[in-house]
C-alpha cells in the first residue's frame, strides 16, 4: 500500500481512513493505559509525606460529653480532649530548636498574629485547666494553664531524640 500526502489521495486515503477509524478506540485505550501506568509509577516514586501535625486542644481531667479520652504519653495522665484543635501547625510562624535546662531537646514555636490572639484568649479562658498539645495525634504535653500566654510562644518538650525535634523544626519552619 502506498502512503500519499496532499490532495488527490483517492483510494489510498479511504483505506487509511477506514484503518484509522477501526484503530482509534484501540489507540485511545493504549494511551489511557500508558498514562495510568505512568501515573502509578510517579506516585510510587514519591517519598512518603513527613508532614507532622500539631494541635493545641482544650482539655479536661474529667470525662465530658463530646470530648475524646486520651493519655499523655510521658506522664500517663488521662485527659478528655476537644476533638477540634484551637491551634494547628498553620498557626506557626517560626519553629526553633532549643535545649531545656536539663539538656533535653525542645521546639519553640512562635505563632502568627492570629495564632497569638487565639492562644491568648484560650489561655485566659482555661486558667487552672489543661491544654493538650498533640503531635501527630498523640498527646505530647498537657500543661495546666497558670497564666495567660500573650507573647504567642509555645515550647514543646518531651522528645525521645534530638532528630525528632529537628524534624518538627524543619517541617514547621516557614
PDB file of C-alpha atoms in Angstrom:
ATOM      1  CA  UNK A   1       0.000   0.000   0.000  1.00  0.00           C
ATOM      2  CA  UNK A   2       1.258   3.437  -0.887  1.00  0.00           C
ATOM      3  CA  UNK A   3       1.028   6.380   1.503  1.00  0.00           C
ATOM      4  CA  UNK A   4       0.461   9.694  -0.205  1.00  0.00           C
ATOM      5  CA  UNK A   5       0.311  13.226   1.083  1.00  0.00           C
ATOM      6  CA  UNK A   6      -1.600  16.137  -0.325  1.00  0.00           C
ATOM      7  CA  UNK A   7      -4.783  16.267  -2.368  1.00  0.00           C
ATOM      8  CA  UNK A   8      -5.975  13.553  -4.678  1.00  0.00           C
ATOM      9  CA  UNK A   9      -5.292  10.655  -2.340  1.00  0.00           C
ATOM     10  CA  UNK A  10      -8.072   8.675  -3.917  1.00  0.00           C
ATOM     11  CA  UNK A  11      -8.493   5.055  -2.863  1.00  0.00           C
ATOM     12  CA  UNK A  12      -5.410   5.050  -0.609  1.00  0.00           C
ATOM     13  CA  UNK A  13      -6.896   7.765   1.586  1.00  0.00           C
ATOM     14  CA  UNK A  14     -10.178   5.926   2.016  1.00  0.00           C
ATOM     15  CA  UNK A  15      -8.328   2.748   3.055  1.00  0.00           C
ATOM     16  CA  UNK A  16      -6.207   4.721   5.537  1.00  0.00           C
ATOM     17  CA  UNK A  17      -9.289   6.474   6.891  1.00  0.00           C
ATOM     18  CA  UNK A  18     -11.000   3.100   7.392  1.00  0.00           C
ATOM     19  CA  UNK A  19      -7.954   1.663   9.216  1.00  0.00           C
ATOM     20  CA  UNK A  20      -7.635   4.793  11.381  1.00  0.00           C
ATOM     21  CA  UNK A  21     -11.336   4.655  12.297  1.00  0.00           C
ATOM     22  CA  UNK A  22     -11.069   0.985  13.305  1.00  0.00           C
ATOM     23  CA  UNK A  23      -7.832   1.548  15.252  1.00  0.00           C
ATOM     24  CA  UNK A  24      -8.904   4.738  17.072  1.00  0.00           C
ATOM     25  CA  UNK A  25     -10.561   3.027  20.068  1.00  0.00           C
ATOM     26  CA  UNK A  26      -7.583   0.668  20.457  1.00  0.00           C
ATOM     27  CA  UNK A  27      -5.081   3.522  20.244  1.00  0.00           C
ATOM     28  CA  UNK A  28      -7.118   5.586  22.721  1.00  0.00           C
ATOM     29  CA  UNK A  29      -7.210   2.659  25.160  1.00  0.00           C
ATOM     30  CA  UNK A  30      -3.466   2.136  24.748  1.00  0.00           C
ATOM     31  CA  UNK A  31      -2.833   5.813  25.511  1.00  0.00           C
ATOM     32  CA  UNK A  32      -5.067   5.709  28.588  1.00  0.00           C
ATOM     33  CA  UNK A  33      -3.336   2.567  29.821  1.00  0.00           C
ATOM     34  CA  UNK A  34       0.095   4.134  29.275  1.00  0.00           C
ATOM     35  CA  UNK A  35      -0.946   7.283  31.149  1.00  0.00           C
ATOM     36  CA  UNK A  36      -2.368   5.240  34.020  1.00  0.00           C
ATOM     37  CA  UNK A  37       0.851   3.232  34.278  1.00  0.00           C
ATOM     38  CA  UNK A  38       2.940   6.391  34.230  1.00  0.00           C
ATOM     39  CA  UNK A  39       0.769   7.960  36.920  1.00  0.00           C
ATOM     40  CA  UNK A  40       1.127   4.834  39.039  1.00  0.00           C
ATOM     41  CA  UNK A  41       4.901   4.870  38.651  1.00  0.00           C
ATOM     42  CA  UNK A  42       5.039   8.544  39.532  1.00  0.00           C
ATOM     43  CA  UNK A  43       3.002   8.057  42.690  1.00  0.00           C
ATOM     44  CA  UNK A  44       5.130   5.103  43.808  1.00  0.00           C
ATOM     45  CA  UNK A  45       8.302   7.120  43.272  1.00  0.00           C
ATOM     46  CA  UNK A  46       7.153   9.866  45.651  1.00  0.00           C
ATOM     47  CA  UNK A  47       8.600   9.873  49.115  1.00  0.00           C
ATOM     48  CA  UNK A  48       6.155   9.322  51.954  1.00  0.00           C
ATOM     49  CA  UNK A  49       4.826  12.503  53.497  1.00  0.00           C
ATOM     50  CA  UNK A  50       6.747  13.704  56.527  1.00  0.00           C
ATOM     51  CA  UNK A  51       4.353  16.489  57.387  1.00  0.00           C
ATOM     52  CA  UNK A  52       3.851  16.470  61.144  1.00  0.00           C
ATOM     53  CA  UNK A  53       0.543  17.668  62.539  1.00  0.00           C
ATOM     54  CA  UNK A  54       0.295  19.954  65.538  1.00  0.00           C
ATOM     55  CA  UNK A  55      -2.866  20.502  67.527  1.00  0.00           C
ATOM     56  CA  UNK A  56      -3.378  22.555  70.662  1.00  0.00           C
ATOM     57  CA  UNK A  57      -6.684  21.428  72.120  1.00  0.00           C
ATOM     58  CA  UNK A  58      -8.765  22.452  75.116  1.00  0.00           C
ATOM     59  CA  UNK A  59      -8.833  19.529  77.553  1.00  0.00           C
ATOM     60  CA  UNK A  60     -10.211  18.408  80.914  1.00  0.00           C
ATOM     61  CA  UNK A  61      -9.131  15.992  83.593  1.00  0.00           C
ATOM     62  CA  UNK A  62     -12.649  14.529  83.889  1.00  0.00           C
ATOM     63  CA  UNK A  63     -14.941  12.962  81.329  1.00  0.00           C
ATOM     64  CA  UNK A  64     -17.306  15.259  79.464  1.00  0.00           C
ATOM     65  CA  UNK A  65     -19.676  14.817  76.529  1.00  0.00           C
ATOM     66  CA  UNK A  66     -18.073  15.354  73.144  1.00  0.00           C
ATOM     67  CA  UNK A  67     -14.515  15.000  74.419  1.00  0.00           C
ATOM     68  CA  UNK A  68     -12.153  12.191  73.453  1.00  0.00           C
ATOM     69  CA  UNK A  69     -10.286  10.214  76.124  1.00  0.00           C
ATOM     70  CA  UNK A  70      -6.510  10.301  75.569  1.00  0.00           C
ATOM     71  CA  UNK A  71      -3.407   9.602  77.634  1.00  0.00           C
ATOM     72  CA  UNK A  72      -0.314  11.787  77.876  1.00  0.00           C
ATOM     73  CA  UNK A  73       2.446   9.501  76.622  1.00  0.00           C
ATOM     74  CA  UNK A  74       5.052  10.780  79.096  1.00  0.00           C
ATOM     75  CA  UNK A  75       3.100  11.322  82.305  1.00  0.00           C
ATOM     76  CA  UNK A  76       0.440   8.656  81.803  1.00  0.00           C
ATOM     77  CA  UNK A  77      -2.239  11.190  82.834  1.00  0.00           C
ATOM     78  CA  UNK A  78      -5.653  10.551  81.281  1.00  0.00           C
ATOM     79  CA  UNK A  79      -7.316  13.564  79.667  1.00  0.00           C
ATOM     80  CA  UNK A  80     -10.505  14.298  77.802  1.00  0.00           C
ATOM     81  CA  UNK A  81      -9.604  16.324  74.747  1.00  0.00           C
ATOM     82  CA  UNK A  82     -11.732  18.510  72.466  1.00  0.00           C
ATOM     83  CA  UNK A  83     -11.874  16.861  69.020  1.00  0.00           C
ATOM     84  CA  UNK A  84     -11.038  20.061  67.129  1.00  0.00           C
ATOM     85  CA  UNK A  85      -7.788  21.918  67.843  1.00  0.00           C
ATOM     86  CA  UNK A  86      -7.850  25.606  68.717  1.00  0.00           C
ATOM     87  CA  UNK A  87      -4.455  25.970  67.012  1.00  0.00           C
ATOM     88  CA  UNK A  88      -2.597  23.916  64.385  1.00  0.00           C
ATOM     89  CA  UNK A  89       0.712  23.961  62.535  1.00  0.00           C
ATOM     90  CA  UNK A  90      -0.882  26.505  60.179  1.00  0.00           C
ATOM     91  CA  UNK A  91      -0.734  28.977  63.089  1.00  0.00           C
ATOM     92  CA  UNK A  92       3.054  28.569  63.450  1.00  0.00           C
ATOM     93  CA  UNK A  93       5.157  31.441  62.154  1.00  0.00           C
ATOM     94  CA  UNK A  94       8.555  30.032  63.171  1.00  0.00           C
ATOM     95  CA  UNK A  95       9.881  26.897  64.829  1.00  0.00           C
ATOM     96  CA  UNK A  96      13.283  26.833  66.511  1.00  0.00           C
ATOM     97  CA  UNK A  97      15.334  24.102  68.104  1.00  0.00           C
ATOM     98  CA  UNK A  98      16.199  24.721  71.759  1.00  0.00           C
ATOM     99  CA  UNK A  99      17.617  22.832  74.713  1.00  0.00           C
ATOM    100  CA  UNK A 100      15.970  22.635  78.140  1.00  0.00           C
ATOM    101  CA  UNK A 101      18.000  23.397  81.303  1.00  0.00           C
ATOM    102  CA  UNK A 102      18.425  19.644  81.816  1.00  0.00           C
ATOM    103  CA  UNK A 103      19.853  19.224  78.291  1.00  0.00           C
ATOM    104  CA  UNK A 104      16.786  17.791  76.560  1.00  0.00           C
ATOM    105  CA  UNK A 105      15.719  18.913  73.067  1.00  0.00           C
ATOM    106  CA  UNK A 106      12.796  21.301  72.754  1.00  0.00           C
ATOM    107  CA  UNK A 107      10.981  23.077  69.942  1.00  0.00           C
ATOM    108  CA  UNK A 108       9.993  26.694  70.495  1.00  0.00           C
ATOM    109  CA  UNK A 109       7.090  27.834  68.342  1.00  0.00           C
ATOM    110  CA  UNK A 110       6.286  31.453  67.611  1.00  0.00           C
ATOM    111  CA  UNK A 111       2.714  31.811  66.431  1.00  0.00           C
ATOM    112  CA  UNK A 112       1.291  34.061  63.739  1.00  0.00           C
ATOM    113  CA  UNK A 113      -0.599  37.185  64.824  1.00  0.00           C
ATOM    114  CA  UNK A 114      -3.908  35.318  64.521  1.00  0.00           C
ATOM    115  CA  UNK A 115      -2.480  32.328  66.400  1.00  0.00           C
ATOM    116  CA  UNK A 116      -1.135  34.622  69.120  1.00  0.00           C
ATOM    117  CA  UNK A 117      -4.617  36.119  69.624  1.00  0.00           C
ATOM    118  CA  UNK A 118      -6.244  32.671  69.787  1.00  0.00           C
ATOM    119  CA  UNK A 119      -3.643  31.415  72.285  1.00  0.00           C
ATOM    120  CA  UNK A 120      -4.063  34.498  74.478  1.00  0.00           C
ATOM    121  CA  UNK A 121      -7.849  34.055  74.605  1.00  0.00           C
ATOM    122  CA  UNK A 122      -7.589  30.286  75.078  1.00  0.00           C
ATOM    123  CA  UNK A 123      -5.158  30.582  77.985  1.00  0.00           C
ATOM    124  CA  UNK A 124      -7.243  33.359  79.587  1.00  0.00           C
ATOM    125  CA  UNK A 125     -10.345  31.175  79.500  1.00  0.00           C
ATOM    126  CA  UNK A 126      -8.532  27.977  80.554  1.00  0.00           C
ATOM    127  CA  UNK A 127      -6.760  29.182  83.713  1.00  0.00           C
ATOM    128  CA  UNK A 128      -6.264  26.223  86.047  1.00  0.00           C
ATOM    129  CA  UNK A 129      -7.141  23.691  83.334  1.00  0.00           C
ATOM    130  CA  UNK A 130      -5.006  21.684  80.924  1.00  0.00           C
ATOM    131  CA  UNK A 131      -4.358  22.221  77.257  1.00  0.00           C
ATOM    132  CA  UNK A 132      -3.471  19.101  75.310  1.00  0.00           C
ATOM    133  CA  UNK A 133      -0.649  19.594  72.839  1.00  0.00           C
ATOM    134  CA  UNK A 134      -0.822  16.839  70.243  1.00  0.00           C
ATOM    135  CA  UNK A 135       1.833  15.976  67.678  1.00  0.00           C
ATOM    136  CA  UNK A 136       0.652  13.558  65.005  1.00  0.00           C
ATOM    137  CA  UNK A 137      -2.458  12.755  67.051  1.00  0.00           C
ATOM    138  CA  UNK A 138      -0.575  11.849  70.235  1.00  0.00           C
ATOM    139  CA  UNK A 139      -0.669  13.886  73.457  1.00  0.00           C
ATOM    140  CA  UNK A 140       2.897  15.142  73.961  1.00  0.00           C
ATOM    141  CA  UNK A 141       2.252  17.715  76.677  1.00  0.00           C
ATOM    142  CA  UNK A 142      -0.704  18.648  78.810  1.00  0.00           C
ATOM    143  CA  UNK A 143       0.329  21.720  80.764  1.00  0.00           C
ATOM    144  CA  UNK A 144      -2.054  23.269  83.269  1.00  0.00           C
ATOM    145  CA  UNK A 145      -2.564  26.902  82.303  1.00  0.00           C
ATOM    146  CA  UNK A 146      -1.360  29.011  85.225  1.00  0.00           C
ATOM    147  CA  UNK A 147      -1.376  32.371  83.443  1.00  0.00           C
ATOM    148  CA  UNK A 148      -2.459  33.775  80.091  1.00  0.00           C
ATOM    149  CA  UNK A 149       0.129  33.435  77.327  1.00  0.00           C
ATOM    150  CA  UNK A 150       0.126  36.654  75.345  1.00  0.00           C
ATOM    151  CA  UNK A 151       3.538  36.545  73.629  1.00  0.00           C
ATOM    152  CA  UNK A 152       2.488  33.797  71.193  1.00  0.00           C
ATOM    153  CA  UNK A 153       5.370  31.477  72.087  1.00  0.00           C
ATOM    154  CA  UNK A 154       4.961  27.817  72.986  1.00  0.00           C
ATOM    155  CA  UNK A 155       7.768  25.434  73.991  1.00  0.00           C
ATOM    156  CA  UNK A 156       7.344  21.742  73.217  1.00  0.00           C
ATOM    157  CA  UNK A 157       9.406  19.261  75.228  1.00  0.00           C
ATOM    158  CA  UNK A 158       9.425  15.518  75.852  1.00  0.00           C
ATOM    159  CA  UNK A 159      11.100  14.390  72.639  1.00  0.00           C
ATOM    160  CA  UNK A 160      12.677  10.949  72.518  1.00  0.00           C
ATOM    161  CA  UNK A 161      15.575  12.127  70.339  1.00  0.00           C
ATOM    162  CA  UNK A 162      17.174  15.293  69.027  1.00  0.00           C
ATOM    163  CA  UNK A 163      16.356  14.098  65.500  1.00  0.00           C
ATOM    164  CA  UNK A 164      12.648  14.014  66.343  1.00  0.00           C
ATOM    165  CA  UNK A 165      12.743  17.658  67.475  1.00  0.00           C
ATOM    166  CA  UNK A 166      14.824  18.655  64.426  1.00  0.00           C
ATOM    167  CA  UNK A 167      12.288  17.026  62.083  1.00  0.00           C
ATOM    168  CA  UNK A 168       9.480  19.115  63.573  1.00  0.00           C
ATOM    169  CA  UNK A 169      11.537  22.298  63.275  1.00  0.00           C
ATOM    170  CA  UNK A 170      12.233  21.552  59.596  1.00  0.00           C
ATOM    171  CA  UNK A 171       8.592  20.745  58.949  1.00  0.00           C
ATOM    172  CA  UNK A 172       7.090  23.745  60.741  1.00  0.00           C
ATOM    173  CA  UNK A 173       9.642  26.391  59.728  1.00  0.00           C
ATOM    174  CA  UNK A 174       8.499  28.765  57.026  1.00  0.00           C
TER     175      UNK A 174
END
